[in-house]
mmCIF file of C-alpha atoms and ligand atoms in Angstrom:
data_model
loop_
_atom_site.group_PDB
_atom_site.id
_atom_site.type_symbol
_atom_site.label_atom_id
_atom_site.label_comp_id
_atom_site.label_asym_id
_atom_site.label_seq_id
_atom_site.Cartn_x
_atom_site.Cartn_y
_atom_site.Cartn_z
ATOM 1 C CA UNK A 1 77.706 76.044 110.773
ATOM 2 C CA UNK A 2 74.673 77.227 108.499
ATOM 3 C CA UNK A 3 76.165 79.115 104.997
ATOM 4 C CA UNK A 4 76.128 82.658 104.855
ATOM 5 C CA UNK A 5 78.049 85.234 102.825
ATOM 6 C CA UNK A 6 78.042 87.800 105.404
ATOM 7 C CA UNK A 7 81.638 89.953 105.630
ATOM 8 C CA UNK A 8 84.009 87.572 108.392
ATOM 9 C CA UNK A 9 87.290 88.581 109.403
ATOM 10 C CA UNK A 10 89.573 86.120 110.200
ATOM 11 C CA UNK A 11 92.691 86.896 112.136
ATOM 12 C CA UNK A 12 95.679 85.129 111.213
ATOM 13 C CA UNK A 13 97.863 83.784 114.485
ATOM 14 C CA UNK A 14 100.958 83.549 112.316
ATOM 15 C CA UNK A 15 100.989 87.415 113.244
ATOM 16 C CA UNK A 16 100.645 87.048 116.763
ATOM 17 C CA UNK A 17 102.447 86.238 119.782
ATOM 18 C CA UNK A 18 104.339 82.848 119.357
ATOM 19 C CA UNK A 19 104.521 82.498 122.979
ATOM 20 C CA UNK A 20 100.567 83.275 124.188
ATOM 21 C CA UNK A 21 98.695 81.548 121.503
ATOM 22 C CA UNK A 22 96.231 80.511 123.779
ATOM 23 C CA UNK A 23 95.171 83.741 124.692
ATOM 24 C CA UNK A 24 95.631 85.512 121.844
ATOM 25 C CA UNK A 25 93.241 83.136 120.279
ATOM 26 C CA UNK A 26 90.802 84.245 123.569
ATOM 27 C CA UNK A 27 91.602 88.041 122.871
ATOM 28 C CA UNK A 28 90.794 88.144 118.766
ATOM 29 C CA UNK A 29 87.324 86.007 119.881
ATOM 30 C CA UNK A 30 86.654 88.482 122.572
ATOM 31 C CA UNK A 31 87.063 91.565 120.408
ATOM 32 C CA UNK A 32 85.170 90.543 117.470
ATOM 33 C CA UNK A 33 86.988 87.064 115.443
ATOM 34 C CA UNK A 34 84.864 85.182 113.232
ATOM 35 C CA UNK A 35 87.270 82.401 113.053
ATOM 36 C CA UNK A 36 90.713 81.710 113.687
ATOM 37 C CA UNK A 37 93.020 81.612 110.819
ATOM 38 C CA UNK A 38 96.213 79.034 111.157
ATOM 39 C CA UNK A 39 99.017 79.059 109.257
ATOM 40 C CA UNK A 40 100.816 75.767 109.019
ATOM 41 C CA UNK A 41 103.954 75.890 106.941
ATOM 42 C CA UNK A 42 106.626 73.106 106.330
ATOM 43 C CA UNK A 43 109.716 74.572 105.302
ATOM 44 C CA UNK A 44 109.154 72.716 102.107
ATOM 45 C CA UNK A 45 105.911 73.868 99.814
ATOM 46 C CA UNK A 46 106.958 77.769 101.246
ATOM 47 C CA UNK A 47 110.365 79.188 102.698
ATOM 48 C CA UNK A 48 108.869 79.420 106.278
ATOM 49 C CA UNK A 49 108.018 76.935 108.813
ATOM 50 C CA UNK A 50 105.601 77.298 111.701
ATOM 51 C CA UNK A 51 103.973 75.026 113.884
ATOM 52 C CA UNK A 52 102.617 71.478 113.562
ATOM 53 C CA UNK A 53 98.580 69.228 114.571
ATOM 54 C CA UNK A 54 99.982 69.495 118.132
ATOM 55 C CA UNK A 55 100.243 73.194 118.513
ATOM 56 C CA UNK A 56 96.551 73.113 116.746
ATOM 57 C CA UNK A 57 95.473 70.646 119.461
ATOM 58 C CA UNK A 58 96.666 72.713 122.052
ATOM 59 C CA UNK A 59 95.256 75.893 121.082
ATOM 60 C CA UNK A 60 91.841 74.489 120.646
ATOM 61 C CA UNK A 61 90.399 74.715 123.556
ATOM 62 C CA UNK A 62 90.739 78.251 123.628
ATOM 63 C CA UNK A 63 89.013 78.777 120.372
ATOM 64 C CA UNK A 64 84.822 79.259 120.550
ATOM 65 C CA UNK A 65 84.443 79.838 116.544
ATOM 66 C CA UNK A 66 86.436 78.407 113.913
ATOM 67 C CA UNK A 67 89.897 76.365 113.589
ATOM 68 C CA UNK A 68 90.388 77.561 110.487
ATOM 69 C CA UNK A 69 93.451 75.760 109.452
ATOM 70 C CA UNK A 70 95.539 76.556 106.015
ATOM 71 C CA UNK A 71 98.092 73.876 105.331
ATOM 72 C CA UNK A 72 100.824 75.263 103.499
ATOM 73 C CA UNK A 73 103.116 72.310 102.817
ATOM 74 C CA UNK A 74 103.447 69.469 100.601
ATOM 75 C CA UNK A 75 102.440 66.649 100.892
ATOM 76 C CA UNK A 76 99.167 66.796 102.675
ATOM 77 C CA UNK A 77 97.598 63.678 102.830
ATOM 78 C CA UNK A 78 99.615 62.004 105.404
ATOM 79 C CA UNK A 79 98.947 64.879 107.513
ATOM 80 C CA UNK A 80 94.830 65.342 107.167
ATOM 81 C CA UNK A 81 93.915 62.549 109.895
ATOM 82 C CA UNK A 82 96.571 64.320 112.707
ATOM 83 C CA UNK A 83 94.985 68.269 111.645
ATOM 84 C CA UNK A 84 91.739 67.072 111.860
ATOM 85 C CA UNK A 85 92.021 64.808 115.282
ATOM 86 C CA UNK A 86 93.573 67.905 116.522
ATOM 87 C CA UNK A 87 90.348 69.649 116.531
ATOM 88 C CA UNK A 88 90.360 71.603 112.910
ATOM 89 C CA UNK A 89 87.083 72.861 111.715
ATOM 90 C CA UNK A 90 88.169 73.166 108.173
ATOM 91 C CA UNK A 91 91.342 72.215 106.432
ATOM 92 C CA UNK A 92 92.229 74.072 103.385
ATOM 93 C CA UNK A 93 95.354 72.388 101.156
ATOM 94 C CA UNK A 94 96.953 74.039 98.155
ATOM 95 C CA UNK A 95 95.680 72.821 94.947
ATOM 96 C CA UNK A 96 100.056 73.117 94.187
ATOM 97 C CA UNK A 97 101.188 70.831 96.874
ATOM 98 C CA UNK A 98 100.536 67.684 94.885
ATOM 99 C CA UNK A 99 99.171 65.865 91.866
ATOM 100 C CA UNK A 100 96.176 64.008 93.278
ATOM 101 C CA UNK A 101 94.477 67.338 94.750
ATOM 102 C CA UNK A 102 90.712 65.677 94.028
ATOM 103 C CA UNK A 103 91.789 62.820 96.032
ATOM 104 C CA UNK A 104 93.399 65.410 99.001
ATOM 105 C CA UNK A 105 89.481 67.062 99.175
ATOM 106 C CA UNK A 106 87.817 63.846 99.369
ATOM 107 C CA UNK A 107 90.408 62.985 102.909
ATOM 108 C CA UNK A 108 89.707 65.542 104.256
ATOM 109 C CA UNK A 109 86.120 65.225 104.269
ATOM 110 C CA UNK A 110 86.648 61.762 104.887
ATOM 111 C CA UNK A 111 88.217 63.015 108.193
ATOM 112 C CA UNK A 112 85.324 64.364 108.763
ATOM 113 C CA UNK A 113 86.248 68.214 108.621
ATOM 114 C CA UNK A 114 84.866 71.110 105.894
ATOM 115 C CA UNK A 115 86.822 71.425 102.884
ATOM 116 C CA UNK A 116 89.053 74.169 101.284
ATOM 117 C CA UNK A 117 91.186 74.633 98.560
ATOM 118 C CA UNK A 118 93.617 77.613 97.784
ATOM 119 C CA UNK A 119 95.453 79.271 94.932
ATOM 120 C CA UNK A 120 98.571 80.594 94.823
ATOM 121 C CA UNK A 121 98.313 84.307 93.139
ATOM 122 C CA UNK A 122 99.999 82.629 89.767
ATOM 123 C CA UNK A 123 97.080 79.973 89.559
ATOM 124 C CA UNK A 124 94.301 80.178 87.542
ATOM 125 C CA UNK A 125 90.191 79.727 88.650
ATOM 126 C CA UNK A 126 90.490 76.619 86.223
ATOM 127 C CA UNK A 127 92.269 74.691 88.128
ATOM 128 C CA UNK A 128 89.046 74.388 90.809
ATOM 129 C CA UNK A 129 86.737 73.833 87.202
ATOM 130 C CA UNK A 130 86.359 70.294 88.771
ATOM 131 C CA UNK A 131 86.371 70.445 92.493
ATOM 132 C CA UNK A 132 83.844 72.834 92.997
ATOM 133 C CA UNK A 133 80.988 70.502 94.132
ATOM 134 C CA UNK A 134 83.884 69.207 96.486
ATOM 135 C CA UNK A 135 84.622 71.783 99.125
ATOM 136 C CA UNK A 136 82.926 74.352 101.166
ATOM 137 C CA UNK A 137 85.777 77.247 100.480
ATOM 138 C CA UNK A 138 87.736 78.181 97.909
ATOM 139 C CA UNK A 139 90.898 80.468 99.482
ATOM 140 C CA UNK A 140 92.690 83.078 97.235
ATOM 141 C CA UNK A 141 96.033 83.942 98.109
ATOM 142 C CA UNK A 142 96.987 87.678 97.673
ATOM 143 C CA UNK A 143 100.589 86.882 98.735
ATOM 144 C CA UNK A 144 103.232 84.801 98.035
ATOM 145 C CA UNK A 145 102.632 82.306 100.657
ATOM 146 C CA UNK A 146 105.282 81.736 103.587
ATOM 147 C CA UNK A 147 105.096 85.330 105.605
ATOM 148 C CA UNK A 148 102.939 87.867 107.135
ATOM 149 C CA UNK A 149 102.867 91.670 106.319
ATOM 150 C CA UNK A 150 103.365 91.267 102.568
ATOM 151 C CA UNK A 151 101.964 93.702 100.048
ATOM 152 C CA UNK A 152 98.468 92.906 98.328
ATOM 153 C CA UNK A 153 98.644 91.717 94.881
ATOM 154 C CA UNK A 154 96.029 93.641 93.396
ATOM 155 C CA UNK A 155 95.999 90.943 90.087
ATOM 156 C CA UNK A 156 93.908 88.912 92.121
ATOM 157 C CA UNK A 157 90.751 91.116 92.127
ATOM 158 C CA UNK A 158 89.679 89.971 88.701
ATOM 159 C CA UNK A 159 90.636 86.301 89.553
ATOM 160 C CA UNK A 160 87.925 86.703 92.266
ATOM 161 C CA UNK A 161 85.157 87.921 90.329
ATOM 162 C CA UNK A 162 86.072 85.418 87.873
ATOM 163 C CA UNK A 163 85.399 82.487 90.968
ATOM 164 C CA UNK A 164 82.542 84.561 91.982
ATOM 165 C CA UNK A 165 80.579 83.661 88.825
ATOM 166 C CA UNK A 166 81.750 80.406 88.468
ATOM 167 C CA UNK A 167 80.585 79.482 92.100
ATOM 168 C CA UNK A 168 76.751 80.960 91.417
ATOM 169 C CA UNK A 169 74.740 79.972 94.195
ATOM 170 C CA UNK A 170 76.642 77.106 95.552
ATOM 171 C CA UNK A 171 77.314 77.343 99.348
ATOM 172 C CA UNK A 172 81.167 78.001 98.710
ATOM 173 C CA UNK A 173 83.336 80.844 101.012
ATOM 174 C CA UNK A 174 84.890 82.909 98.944
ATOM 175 C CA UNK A 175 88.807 83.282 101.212
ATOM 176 C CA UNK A 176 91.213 86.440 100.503
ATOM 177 C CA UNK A 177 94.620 85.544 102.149
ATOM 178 C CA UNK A 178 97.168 88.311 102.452
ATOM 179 C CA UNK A 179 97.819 91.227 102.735
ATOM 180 C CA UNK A 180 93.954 92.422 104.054
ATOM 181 C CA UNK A 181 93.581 96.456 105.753
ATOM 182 C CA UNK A 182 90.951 98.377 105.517
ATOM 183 C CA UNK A 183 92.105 100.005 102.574
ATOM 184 C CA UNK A 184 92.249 96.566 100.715
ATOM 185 C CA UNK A 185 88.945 94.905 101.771
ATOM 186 C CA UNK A 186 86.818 96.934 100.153
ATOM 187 C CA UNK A 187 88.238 96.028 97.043
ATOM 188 C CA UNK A 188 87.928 91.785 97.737
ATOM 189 C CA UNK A 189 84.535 92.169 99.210
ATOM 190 C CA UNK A 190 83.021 93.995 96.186
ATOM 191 C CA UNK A 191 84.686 91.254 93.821
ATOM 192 C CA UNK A 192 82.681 88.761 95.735
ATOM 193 C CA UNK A 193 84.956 87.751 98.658
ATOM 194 C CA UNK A 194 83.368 86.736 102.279
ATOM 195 C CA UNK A 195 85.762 85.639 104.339
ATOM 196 C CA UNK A 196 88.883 88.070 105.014
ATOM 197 C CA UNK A 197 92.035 86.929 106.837
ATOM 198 C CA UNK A 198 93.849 89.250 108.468
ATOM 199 C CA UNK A 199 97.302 88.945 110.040
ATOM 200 C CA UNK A 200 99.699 91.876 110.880
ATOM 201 C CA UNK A 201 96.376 94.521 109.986
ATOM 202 C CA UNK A 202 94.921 92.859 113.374
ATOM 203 C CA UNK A 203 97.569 92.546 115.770
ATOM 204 C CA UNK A 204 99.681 95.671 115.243
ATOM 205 C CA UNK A 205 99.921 98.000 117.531
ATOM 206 C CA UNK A 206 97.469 95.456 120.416
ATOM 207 C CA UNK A 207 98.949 92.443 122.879
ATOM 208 C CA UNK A 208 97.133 89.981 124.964
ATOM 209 C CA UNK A 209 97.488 92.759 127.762
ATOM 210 C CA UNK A 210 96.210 95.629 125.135
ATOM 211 C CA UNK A 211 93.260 93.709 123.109
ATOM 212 C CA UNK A 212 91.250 96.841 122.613
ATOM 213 C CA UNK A 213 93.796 97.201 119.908
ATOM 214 C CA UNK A 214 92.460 94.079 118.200
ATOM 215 C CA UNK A 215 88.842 95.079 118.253
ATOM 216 C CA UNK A 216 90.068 98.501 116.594
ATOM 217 C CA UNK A 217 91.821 96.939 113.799
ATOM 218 C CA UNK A 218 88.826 94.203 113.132
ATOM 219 C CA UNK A 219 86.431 96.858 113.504
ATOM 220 C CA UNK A 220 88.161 99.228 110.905
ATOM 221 C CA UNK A 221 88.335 96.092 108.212
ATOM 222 C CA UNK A 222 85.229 94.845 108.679
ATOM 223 C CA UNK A 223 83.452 98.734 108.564
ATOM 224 C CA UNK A 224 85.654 99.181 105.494
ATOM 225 C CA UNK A 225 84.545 95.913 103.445
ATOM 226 C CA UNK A 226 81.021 97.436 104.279
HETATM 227 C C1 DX5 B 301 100.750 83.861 104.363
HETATM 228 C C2 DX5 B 301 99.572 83.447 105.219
HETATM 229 C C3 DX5 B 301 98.632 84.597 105.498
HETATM 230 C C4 DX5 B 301 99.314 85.699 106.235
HETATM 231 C C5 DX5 B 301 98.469 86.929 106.234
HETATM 232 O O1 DX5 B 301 101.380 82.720 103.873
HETATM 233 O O2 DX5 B 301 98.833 82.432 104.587
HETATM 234 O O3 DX5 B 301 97.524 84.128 106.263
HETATM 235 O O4 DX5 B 301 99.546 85.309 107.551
HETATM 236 O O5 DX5 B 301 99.227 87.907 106.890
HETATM 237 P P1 DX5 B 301 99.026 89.447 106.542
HETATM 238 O O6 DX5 B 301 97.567 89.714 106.839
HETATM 239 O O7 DX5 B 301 99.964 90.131 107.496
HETATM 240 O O8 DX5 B 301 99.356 89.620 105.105
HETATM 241 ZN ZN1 ZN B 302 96.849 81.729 105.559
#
């Protein structure tokens, strides 16, 4: 996958339908997906749990673009080799999940997959000072982490432009997480932000049987972020 900065939307499954992730995955590709956004959560590093390497492995063969694959739990590292067997195209961890987050990066490129690291919205830019040669994304989160259809924490704006400058020309994504519409895109994209993840902003109001829906809501973040 060659680097660009162009706008991508990312759908987040954690937002669709538990029960047809499959096709879900099939309908967000077919109406316009970049990637596919998956939320993992333990229970433990958030106050949610989802789904585990062997849902990932089964949705992957109905996924063209990108397994896009946001571990939110703690600890990671026994976990990489199973996410990235299971077919992930990147794996981002939280730079909070553990103390050895330099040694998390270099498993999972060890397994072979591209690397990403996310913030929590309380977590300074410095804490990536010395990882940035390390991974190919750098995910913000504009929620608390754990749920879907949060409110956008509009502190994190600066915090981007801030990562923005200290990335320069390095081929890094640049990941806003939460609590993305077409009325907050705009903002993330003009701070420097390329890759937009999307959860209940895509899937309301569409269904595996209605995914002209889907196409809408994509459409109407990705002609808002310009
Ligand atoms: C939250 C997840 C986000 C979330 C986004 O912990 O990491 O990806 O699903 O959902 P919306 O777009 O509904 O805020
Ligand atoms: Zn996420």
């Amino acid at each position: 996958m060659s680097f660009s900065r162009k706008i991508k939307i990312a759908p987040s499954i954690l937002s669709a339908d538990f029960a047809s992730f499959g096709a879900e995955c099939e309908a967000i590709e077919a109406q316009g997906a970049d990637w596919v956004h998956v939320d993992v959560m333990d229970g433990h590093f958030v106050p949610n749990i989802t789904f585990g390497p062997s849902t990932c492995a089964a949705i992957r063969p109905h996924i063209k673009t990108v397994m896009d694959v946001h571990l939110m739990i703690a600890p990671v590292d026994p976990f990489i080799e199973a996410f990235a067997e299971a077919g992930a195209d990147i794996i981002t961890a939280h730079v909070e999940a553990g103390p050895h987050i330099h040694r998390t990066l270099q498993a999972i490129r060890g397994a072979g997959c591209k690397v990403g690291v996310a913030l929590n919205p309380g977590t300074d830019v410095d804490s990536v000072d010395y990882l940035l040669d390390m991974v190919d994304l750098i995910c913000v989160m504009t929620v608390n982490p754990g749920f879907g259809g949060q409110k956008f924490i509009h502190s994190q704006i600066g915090k981007v432009e801030r990562l923005r400058a200290m990335i320069g020309d390095r081929p890094i994504h640049i990941e806003i997480d939460g609590g993305i519409t077409p009325q907050t895109a705009p903002l993330m994209a003009r701070a420097g932000a390329d890759v937009l993840v999307a959860g209940s902003a895509v899937f309301k109001g569409g269904s595996v049987s209605n995914p002209g829906v889907y196409g809408e809501n994509i459409r109407a973040i990705r002609d808002a972020a310009g």
